[in-house]
Amino acid sequence: MSTSHPDLLDRHRKVLPSWLALYYDQPIELVSGKGCVVTDAEGRDYLDFFGGILTTMTGHAVPEVVDAIREQAGRLLHTSTLYLVRPMVELAERIAALSNIPDAKVFFVSSGTEATEAALLFCCGARRSNQVLALRNSYHGRSFTAMSVTGNRAWSASSLSPLQVSYIHNGDRLRGPFAHLSDEAFNAASAADLRQVIETTTAGDVACLIAEPIQGVGGFVVPPDGFFASLKAVLDEYGILFVSDEVQTGWGRTGDHFWGYQAHGITPDLLTFAKGLGNGVAIAGVVGRAELLDSVKTNSISTFGGNPLATAAALANLEYLFAHDLQANAREVGSLLLEGLRRLQGRLEVVGDVRGKGLMIGVELVEPSTAARSAVGVAPGAAAGVAAGTGAGPGGAGRPSARAASQVLEETRARGLLIGKGGLYGNVLRIAPPLSVSRQQAEEALAVLADALWVVDSARRS
Ligand SMILES: Cc1ncc(COP(=O)(O)O)c(C=O)c1O
């Protein structure tokens, strides 16, 4: 095996699609990991603060999870759902109870995209409608249907759609028409927008709204608590179902809650999950009201969905999560990171916004000369209001700088820290380490981020 990154990059480019994006000017191959640290093929260690896109939930090479995978793999990998699968039943019981949805059932698949597909199938079938509501700037996967509810042009490769989709306001407190409002008024305006969209762009009998409680790919956009309660009150009037896409927000990542929807005092009809559950082993699914899951009248199957290997891995992973109370760790270490980053926001103009919950933290970068400066602690809406009309950028929040985000990624990588990026404008740093990250690792990451942001801030001001 060659250990040269450039050589592997050449081979990658020859045989893999050009749109399969790689991070960094000089992409790296990660070959091993332990906890929150990964090692590349040239022997360099990094703190992993993106966890393979929020998927390494409990950490790399966690012995309890690895042992469960080994044990199951050594016995039986696969049987299909034509036979009883004990770990699948156990995991379904566990997730049904955790969902807080009364009398819930669970259907397992292998990816978040398939979970989106399944949830939409259940809702559209049950409501006999192909009309769906989604949030602007959403991401729900890469299949034809999942793309059709993805409200971000950069990820929607086709305008053709199997569904009739109407997009509503996405809860962005920094940019957009409602950014200057108080949280309460913001939620009310978003609900009014939803009502108007239903009444003007649909035939009324809409199947469902699908939404991420915190938009992931969209740049960790955090709506005010209660936002989805305001929307759900309107949905209920029309009998429209609510699907919470918890692919990124699930399993305690947001710290205060196990699921993202819980910040809003509501219960969804269906909930989709993926990523963190298998800690890297492919497992995803839908949990929700039994009558919706049972509403499919034909045969249906997922060959790999919930197979013995995936469900054994997921059970061990969940066990570890609870045994170590990683939700509490996400809350505590997440606040430490958020506070540290907010201190940096006060000092560096390139930092336009710091937001997030638990270990799902977004840092929005802007061109320094366009930044709407505000005292730290001033609500983002208020900051945007102060700058309104200055031409500073959408919502007056500073002109988004995708370039700065790419530069910060290079600078952090050079200092041994891996983070992600995203957002509608590609200008949001995404910080989302495994939920087992320690305070000390968070302090180390903060020091690296401070240096990297300072370098980029200075470069972009000169
Ligand atoms: C919120 C959300 N839903 C669905 C998906 C699709 O998941 P997958 O890539 O496993 O198909 C993603 C992937 O990033 C996601 O972030």
PDB file of N, CA, C and O in Angstrom, residues 122-174:
ATOM      1  N   PHE A 122     -44.326   6.907   3.773  1.00  0.00           N
ATOM      2  CA  PHE A 122     -45.369   6.679   4.784  1.00  0.00           C
ATOM      3  C   PHE A 122     -46.367   7.841   4.793  1.00  0.00           C
ATOM      4  O   PHE A 122     -47.576   7.635   4.816  1.00  0.00           O
ATOM      5  N   CYS A 123     -45.840   9.074   4.787  1.00  0.00           N
ATOM      6  CA  CYS A 123     -46.735  10.245   4.892  1.00  0.00           C
ATOM      7  C   CYS A 123     -47.586  10.407   3.632  1.00  0.00           C
ATOM      8  O   CYS A 123     -48.793  10.640   3.724  1.00  0.00           O
ATOM      9  N   CYS A 124     -46.934  10.312   2.472  1.00  0.00           N
ATOM     10  CA  CYS A 124     -47.676  10.547   1.221  1.00  0.00           C
ATOM     11  C   CYS A 124     -48.715   9.439   1.017  1.00  0.00           C
ATOM     12  O   CYS A 124     -49.832   9.704   0.577  1.00  0.00           O
ATOM     13  N   GLY A 125     -48.341   8.202   1.375  1.00  0.00           N
ATOM     14  CA  GLY A 125     -49.280   7.091   1.231  1.00  0.00           C
ATOM     15  C   GLY A 125     -50.468   7.273   2.172  1.00  0.00           C
ATOM     16  O   GLY A 125     -51.619   7.153   1.764  1.00  0.00           O
ATOM     17  N   ALA A 126     -50.170   7.575   3.422  1.00  0.00           N
ATOM     18  CA  ALA A 126     -51.248   7.683   4.416  1.00  0.00           C
ATOM     19  C   ALA A 126     -52.182   8.840   4.094  1.00  0.00           C
ATOM     20  O   ALA A 126     -53.389   8.747   4.293  1.00  0.00           O
ATOM     21  N   ARG A 127     -51.636   9.924   3.605  1.00  0.00           N
ATOM     22  CA  ARG A 127     -52.462  11.112   3.330  1.00  0.00           C
ATOM     23  C   ARG A 127     -52.964  11.141   1.874  1.00  0.00           C
ATOM     24  O   ARG A 127     -53.674  12.062   1.493  1.00  0.00           O
ATOM     25  N   ARG A 128     -52.571  10.158   1.077  1.00  0.00           N
ATOM     26  CA  ARG A 128     -52.926  10.117  -0.347  1.00  0.00           C
ATOM     27  C   ARG A 128     -52.641  11.466  -0.994  1.00  0.00           C
ATOM     28  O   ARG A 128     -53.503  12.086  -1.638  1.00  0.00           O
ATOM     29  N   SER A 129     -51.457  11.967  -0.803  1.00  0.00           N
ATOM     30  CA  SER A 129     -51.082  13.281  -1.347  1.00  0.00           C
ATOM     31  C   SER A 129     -49.602  13.276  -1.667  1.00  0.00           C
ATOM     32  O   SER A 129     -48.811  12.666  -0.936  1.00  0.00           O
ATOM     33  N   ASN A 130     -49.233  13.922  -2.763  1.00  0.00           N
ATOM     34  CA  ASN A 130     -47.799  14.047  -3.076  1.00  0.00           C
ATOM     35  C   ASN A 130     -47.297  15.456  -2.768  1.00  0.00           C
ATOM     36  O   ASN A 130     -46.238  15.858  -3.225  1.00  0.00           O
ATOM     37  N   GLN A 131     -48.098  16.204  -1.971  1.00  0.00           N
ATOM     38  CA  GLN A 131     -47.669  17.565  -1.621  1.00  0.00           C
ATOM     39  C   GLN A 131     -46.918  17.542  -0.286  1.00  0.00           C
ATOM     40  O   GLN A 131     -47.410  16.992   0.701  1.00  0.00           O
ATOM     41  N   VAL A 132     -45.762  18.149  -0.303  1.00  0.00           N
ATOM     42  CA  VAL A 132     -44.887  18.131   0.874  1.00  0.00           C
ATOM     43  C   VAL A 132     -44.366  19.536   1.131  1.00  0.00           C
ATOM     44  O   VAL A 132     -44.120  20.294   0.188  1.00  0.00           O
ATOM     45  N   LEU A 133     -44.195  19.854   2.406  1.00  0.00           N
ATOM     46  CA  LEU A 133     -43.559  21.129   2.782  1.00  0.00           C
ATOM     47  C   LEU A 133     -42.154  20.837   3.282  1.00  0.00           C
ATOM     48  O   LEU A 133     -41.929  19.822   3.959  1.00  0.00           O
ATOM     49  N   ALA A 134     -41.233  21.726   2.946  1.00  0.00           N
ATOM     50  CA  ALA A 134     -39.862  21.589   3.449  1.00  0.00           C
ATOM     51  C   ALA A 134     -39.348  22.980   3.778  1.00  0.00           C
ATOM     52  O   ALA A 134     -39.980  23.991   3.414  1.00  0.00           O
ATOM     53  N   LEU A 135     -38.227  23.028   4.484  1.00  0.00           N
ATOM     54  CA  LEU A 135     -37.659  24.326   4.862  1.00  0.00           C
ATOM     55  C   LEU A 135     -36.642  24.780   3.814  1.00  0.00           C
ATOM     56  O   LEU A 135     -35.892  23.959   3.282  1.00  0.00           O
ATOM     57  N   ARG A 136     -36.605  26.070   3.580  1.00  0.00           N
ATOM     58  CA  ARG A 136     -35.525  26.591   2.735  1.00  0.00           C
ATOM     59  C   ARG A 136     -34.184  26.274   3.403  1.00  0.00           C
ATOM     60  O   ARG A 136     -34.087  26.308   4.626  1.00  0.00           O
ATOM     61  N   ASN A 137     -33.200  25.996   2.588  1.00  0.00           N
ATOM     62  CA  ASN A 137     -31.837  25.708   3.065  1.00  0.00           C
ATOM     63  C   ASN A 137     -31.718  24.332   3.741  1.00  0.00           C
ATOM     64  O   ASN A 137     -30.785  24.075   4.479  1.00  0.00           O
ATOM     65  N   SER A 138     -32.702  23.466   3.471  1.00  0.00           N
ATOM     66  CA  SER A 138     -32.672  22.132   4.090  1.00  0.00           C
ATOM     67  C   SER A 138     -31.742  21.181   3.331  1.00  0.00           C
ATOM     68  O   SER A 138     -31.377  21.448   2.178  1.00  0.00           O
ATOM     69  N   TYR A 139     -31.389  20.074   3.978  1.00  0.00           N
ATOM     70  CA  TYR A 139     -30.721  18.950   3.301  1.00  0.00           C
ATOM     71  C   TYR A 139     -31.282  17.646   3.865  1.00  0.00           C
ATOM     72  O   TYR A 139     -31.236  17.424   5.079  1.00  0.00           O
ATOM     73  N   HIS A 140     -31.804  16.788   2.974  1.00  0.00           N
ATOM     74  CA  HIS A 140     -32.380  15.531   3.458  1.00  0.00           C
ATOM     75  C   HIS A 140     -31.830  14.313   2.725  1.00  0.00           C
ATOM     76  O   HIS A 140     -32.363  13.221   2.890  1.00  0.00           O
ATOM     77  N   GLY A 141     -30.808  14.498   1.867  1.00  0.00           N
ATOM     78  CA  GLY A 141     -30.210  13.332   1.219  1.00  0.00           C
ATOM     79  C   GLY A 141     -30.034  13.511  -0.272  1.00  0.00           C
ATOM     80  O   GLY A 141     -30.344  14.566  -0.823  1.00  0.00           O
ATOM     81  N   ARG A 142     -29.554  12.441  -0.927  1.00  0.00           N
ATOM     82  CA  ARG A 142     -29.108  12.596  -2.299  1.00  0.00           C
ATOM     83  C   ARG A 142     -29.937  11.844  -3.342  1.00  0.00           C
ATOM     84  O   ARG A 142     -29.612  11.871  -4.526  1.00  0.00           O
ATOM     85  N   SER A 143     -30.992  11.156  -2.921  1.00  0.00           N
ATOM     86  CA  SER A 143     -31.821  10.454  -3.914  1.00  0.00           C
ATOM     87  C   SER A 143     -32.761  11.452  -4.585  1.00  0.00           C
ATOM     88  O   SER A 143     -32.869  12.605  -4.168  1.00  0.00           O
ATOM     89  N   PHE A 144     -33.500  10.968  -5.585  1.00  0.00           N
ATOM     90  CA  PHE A 144     -34.391  11.851  -6.349  1.00  0.00           C
ATOM     91  C   PHE A 144     -35.418  12.518  -5.422  1.00  0.00           C
ATOM     92  O   PHE A 144     -35.599  13.739  -5.453  1.00  0.00           O
ATOM     93  N   THR A 145     -36.055  11.736  -4.559  1.00  0.00           N
ATOM     94  CA  THR A 145     -37.065  12.309  -3.656  1.00  0.00           C
ATOM     95  C   THR A 145     -36.422  13.169  -2.568  1.00  0.00           C
ATOM     96  O   THR A 145     -36.902  14.264  -2.254  1.00  0.00           O
ATOM     97  N   ALA A 146     -35.327  12.671  -1.993  1.00  0.00           N
ATOM     98  CA  ALA A 146     -34.672  13.435  -0.914  1.00  0.00           C
ATOM     99  C   ALA A 146     -34.161  14.780  -1.449  1.00  0.00           C
ATOM    100  O   ALA A 146     -34.249  15.808  -0.770  1.00  0.00           O
ATOM    101  N   MET A 147     -33.657  14.767  -2.673  1.00  0.00           N
ATOM    102  CA  MET A 147     -33.198  16.024  -3.285  1.00  0.00           C
ATOM    103  C   MET A 147     -34.353  16.991  -3.504  1.00  0.00           C
ATOM    104  O   MET A 147     -34.191  18.206  -3.439  1.00  0.00           O
ATOM    105  N   SER A 148     -35.530  16.419  -3.762  1.00  0.00           N
ATOM    106  CA  SER A 148     -36.669  17.298  -4.063  1.00  0.00           C
ATOM    107  C   SER A 148     -37.159  18.029  -2.816  1.00  0.00           C
ATOM    108  O   SER A 148     -37.893  18.998  -2.928  1.00  0.00           O
ATOM    109  N   VAL A 149     -36.770  17.571  -1.619  1.00  0.00           N
ATOM    110  CA  VAL A 149     -37.113  18.325  -0.405  1.00  0.00           C
ATOM    111  C   VAL A 149     -35.871  19.019   0.166  1.00  0.00           C
ATOM    112  O   VAL A 149     -35.847  19.418   1.327  1.00  0.00           O
ATOM    113  N   THR A 150     -34.837  19.104  -0.639  1.00  0.00           N
ATOM    114  CA  THR A 150     -33.596  19.770  -0.232  1.00  0.00           C
ATOM    115  C   THR A 150     -33.593  21.185  -0.806  1.00  0.00           C
ATOM    116  O   THR A 150     -33.552  21.372  -2.020  1.00  0.00           O
ATOM    117  N   GLY A 151     -33.683  22.175   0.090  1.00  0.00           N
ATOM    118  CA  GLY A 151     -33.862  23.557  -0.356  1.00  0.00           C
ATOM    119  C   GLY A 151     -32.561  24.335  -0.433  1.00  0.00           C
ATOM    120  O   GLY A 151     -32.473  25.456   0.067  1.00  0.00           O
ATOM    121  N   ASN A 152     -31.564  23.717  -1.019  1.00  0.00           N
ATOM    122  CA  ASN A 152     -30.258  24.358  -1.130  1.00  0.00           C
ATOM    123  C   ASN A 152     -29.720  23.988  -2.508  1.00  0.00           C
ATOM    124  O   ASN A 152     -29.409  22.829  -2.773  1.00  0.00           O
ATOM    125  N   ARG A 153     -29.638  24.999  -3.383  1.00  0.00           N
ATOM    126  CA  ARG A 153     -29.340  24.725  -4.787  1.00  0.00           C
ATOM    127  C   ARG A 153     -28.049  23.933  -4.975  1.00  0.00           C
ATOM    128  O   ARG A 153     -27.923  23.104  -5.863  1.00  0.00           O
ATOM    129  N   ALA A 154     -27.090  24.184  -4.097  1.00  0.00           N
ATOM    130  CA  ALA A 154     -25.797  23.509  -4.244  1.00  0.00           C
ATOM    131  C   ALA A 154     -25.923  21.988  -4.110  1.00  0.00           C
ATOM    132  O   ALA A 154     -25.036  21.254  -4.536  1.00  0.00           O
ATOM    133  N   TRP A 155     -27.004  21.511  -3.494  1.00  0.00           N
ATOM    134  CA  TRP A 155     -27.161  20.068  -3.260  1.00  0.00           C
ATOM    135  C   TRP A 155     -28.334  19.474  -4.019  1.00  0.00           C
ATOM    136  O   TRP A 155     -28.641  18.296  -3.859  1.00  0.00           O
ATOM    137  N   SER A 156     -29.041  20.295  -4.793  1.00  0.00           N
ATOM    138  CA  SER A 156     -30.203  19.782  -5.514  1.00  0.00           C
ATOM    139  C   SER A 156     -29.855  19.688  -6.982  1.00  0.00           C
ATOM    140  O   SER A 156     -30.018  20.649  -7.729  1.00  0.00           O
ATOM    141  N   ALA A 157     -29.391  18.518  -7.406  1.00  0.00           N
ATOM    142  CA  ALA A 157     -28.829  18.390  -8.745  1.00  0.00           C
ATOM    143  C   ALA A 157     -29.875  18.412  -9.848  1.00  0.00           C
ATOM    144  O   ALA A 157     -29.542  18.451 -11.014  1.00  0.00           O
ATOM    145  N   SER A 158     -31.159  18.358  -9.481  1.00  0.00           N
ATOM    146  CA  SER A 158     -32.202  18.361 -10.511  1.00  0.00           C
ATOM    147  C   SER A 158     -33.391  19.177 -10.038  1.00  0.00           C
ATOM    148  O   SER A 158     -33.740  19.152  -8.861  1.00  0.00           O
ATOM    149  N   SER A 159     -34.007  19.899 -10.975  1.00  0.00           N
ATOM    150  CA  SER A 159     -35.218  20.638 -10.617  1.00  0.00           C
ATOM    151  C   SER A 159     -36.444  19.753 -10.821  1.00  0.00           C
ATOM    152  O   SER A 159     -37.549  20.096 -10.428  1.00  0.00           O
ATOM    153  N   LEU A 160     -36.245  18.591 -11.456  1.00  0.00           N
ATOM    154  CA  LEU A 160     -37.367  17.662 -11.632  1.00  0.00           C
ATOM    155  C   LEU A 160     -37.706  17.073 -10.266  1.00  0.00           C
ATOM    156  O   LEU A 160     -36.815  16.865  -9.445  1.00  0.00           O
ATOM    157  N   SER A 161     -38.994  16.818 -10.029  1.00  0.00           N
ATOM    158  CA  SER A 161     -39.350  16.338  -8.698  1.00  0.00           C
ATOM    159  C   SER A 161     -40.495  15.337  -8.754  1.00  0.00           C
ATOM    160  O   SER A 161     -41.476  15.549  -9.457  1.00  0.00           O
ATOM    161  N   PRO A 162     -40.370  14.261  -7.987  1.00  0.00           N
ATOM    162  CA  PRO A 162     -41.505  13.333  -7.907  1.00  0.00           C
ATOM    163  C   PRO A 162     -42.601  13.868  -6.985  1.00  0.00           C
ATOM    164  O   PRO A 162     -43.681  13.305  -6.913  1.00  0.00           O
ATOM    165  N   LEU A 163     -42.302  14.944  -6.245  1.00  0.00           N
ATOM    166  CA  LEU A 163     -43.247  15.501  -5.275  1.00  0.00           C
ATOM    167  C   LEU A 163     -43.593  16.938  -5.642  1.00  0.00           C
ATOM    168  O   LEU A 163     -42.855  17.603  -6.376  1.00  0.00           O
ATOM    169  N   GLN A 164     -44.683  17.422  -5.090  1.00  0.00           N
ATOM    170  CA  GLN A 164     -45.048  18.833  -5.233  1.00  0.00           C
ATOM    171  C   GLN A 164     -44.570  19.496  -3.937  1.00  0.00           C
ATOM    172  O   GLN A 164     -45.180  19.293  -2.888  1.00  0.00           O
ATOM    173  N   VAL A 165     -43.462  20.228  -4.003  1.00  0.00           N
ATOM    174  CA  VAL A 165     -42.859  20.730  -2.755  1.00  0.00           C
ATOM    175  C   VAL A 165     -43.008  22.246  -2.644  1.00  0.00           C
ATOM    176  O   VAL A 165     -42.732  22.977  -3.597  1.00  0.00           O
ATOM    177  N   SER A 166     -43.445  22.710  -1.484  1.00  0.00           N
ATOM    178  CA  SER A 166     -43.450  24.152  -1.196  1.00  0.00           C
ATOM    179  C   SER A 166     -42.478  24.390  -0.046  1.00  0.00           C
ATOM    180  O   SER A 166     -42.469  23.627   0.933  1.00  0.00           O
ATOM    181  N   TYR A 167     -41.700  25.441  -0.189  1.00  0.00           N
ATOM    182  CA  TYR A 167     -40.676  25.720   0.824  1.00  0.00           C
ATOM    183  C   TYR A 167     -41.116  26.850   1.740  1.00  0.00           C
ATOM    184  O   TYR A 167     -41.622  27.873   1.278  1.00  0.00           O
ATOM    185  N   ILE A 168     -40.888  26.665   3.030  1.00  0.00           N
ATOM    186  CA  ILE A 168     -41.252  27.707   3.996  1.00  0.00           C
ATOM    187  C   ILE A 168     -39.986  28.267   4.648  1.00  0.00           C
ATOM    188  O   ILE A 168     -38.885  27.748   4.448  1.00  0.00           O
ATOM    189  N   HIS A 169     -40.182  29.301   5.477  1.00  0.00           N
ATOM    190  CA  HIS A 169     -39.062  29.972   6.126  1.00  0.00           C
ATOM    191  C   HIS A 169     -38.296  28.996   7.025  1.00  0.00           C
ATOM    192  O   HIS A 169     -38.891  28.135   7.646  1.00  0.00           O
ATOM    193  N   ASN A 170     -36.959  29.151   7.109  1.00  0.00           N
ATOM    194  CA  ASN A 170     -36.165  28.104   7.754  1.00  0.00           C
ATOM    195  C   ASN A 170     -35.671  28.400   9.159  1.00  0.00           C
ATOM    196  O   ASN A 170     -34.913  27.626   9.715  1.00  0.00           O
ATOM    197  N   GLY A 171     -36.077  29.503   9.752  1.00  0.00           N
ATOM    198  CA  GLY A 171     -35.658  29.740  11.133  1.00  0.00           C
ATOM    199  C   GLY A 171     -34.285  30.369  11.269  1.00  0.00           C
ATOM    200  O   GLY A 171     -33.671  30.308  12.339  1.00  0.00           O
ATOM    201  N   ASP A 172     -33.778  30.969  10.198  1.00  0.00           N
ATOM    202  CA  ASP A 172     -32.458  31.615  10.235  1.00  0.00           C
ATOM    203  C   ASP A 172     -32.560  32.956  10.967  1.00  0.00           C
ATOM    204  O   ASP A 172     -33.233  33.873  10.497  1.00  0.00           O
ATOM    205  N   ARG A 173     -31.880  33.063  12.123  1.00  0.00           N
ATOM    206  CA  ARG A 173     -31.933  34.284  12.933  1.00  0.00           C
ATOM    207  C   ARG A 173     -30.973  35.365  12.448  1.00  0.00           C
ATOM    208  O   ARG A 173     -31.002  36.494  12.944  1.00  0.00           O
ATOM    209  N   LEU A 174     -30.058  34.994  11.526  1.00  0.00           N
ATOM    210  CA  LEU A 174     -29.023  35.946  11.145  1.00  0.00           C
ATOM    211  C   LEU A 174     -29.366  36.694   9.869  1.00  0.00           C
ATOM    212  O   LEU A 174     -29.111  37.889   9.739  1.00  0.00           O
TER     213      LEU A 174
END
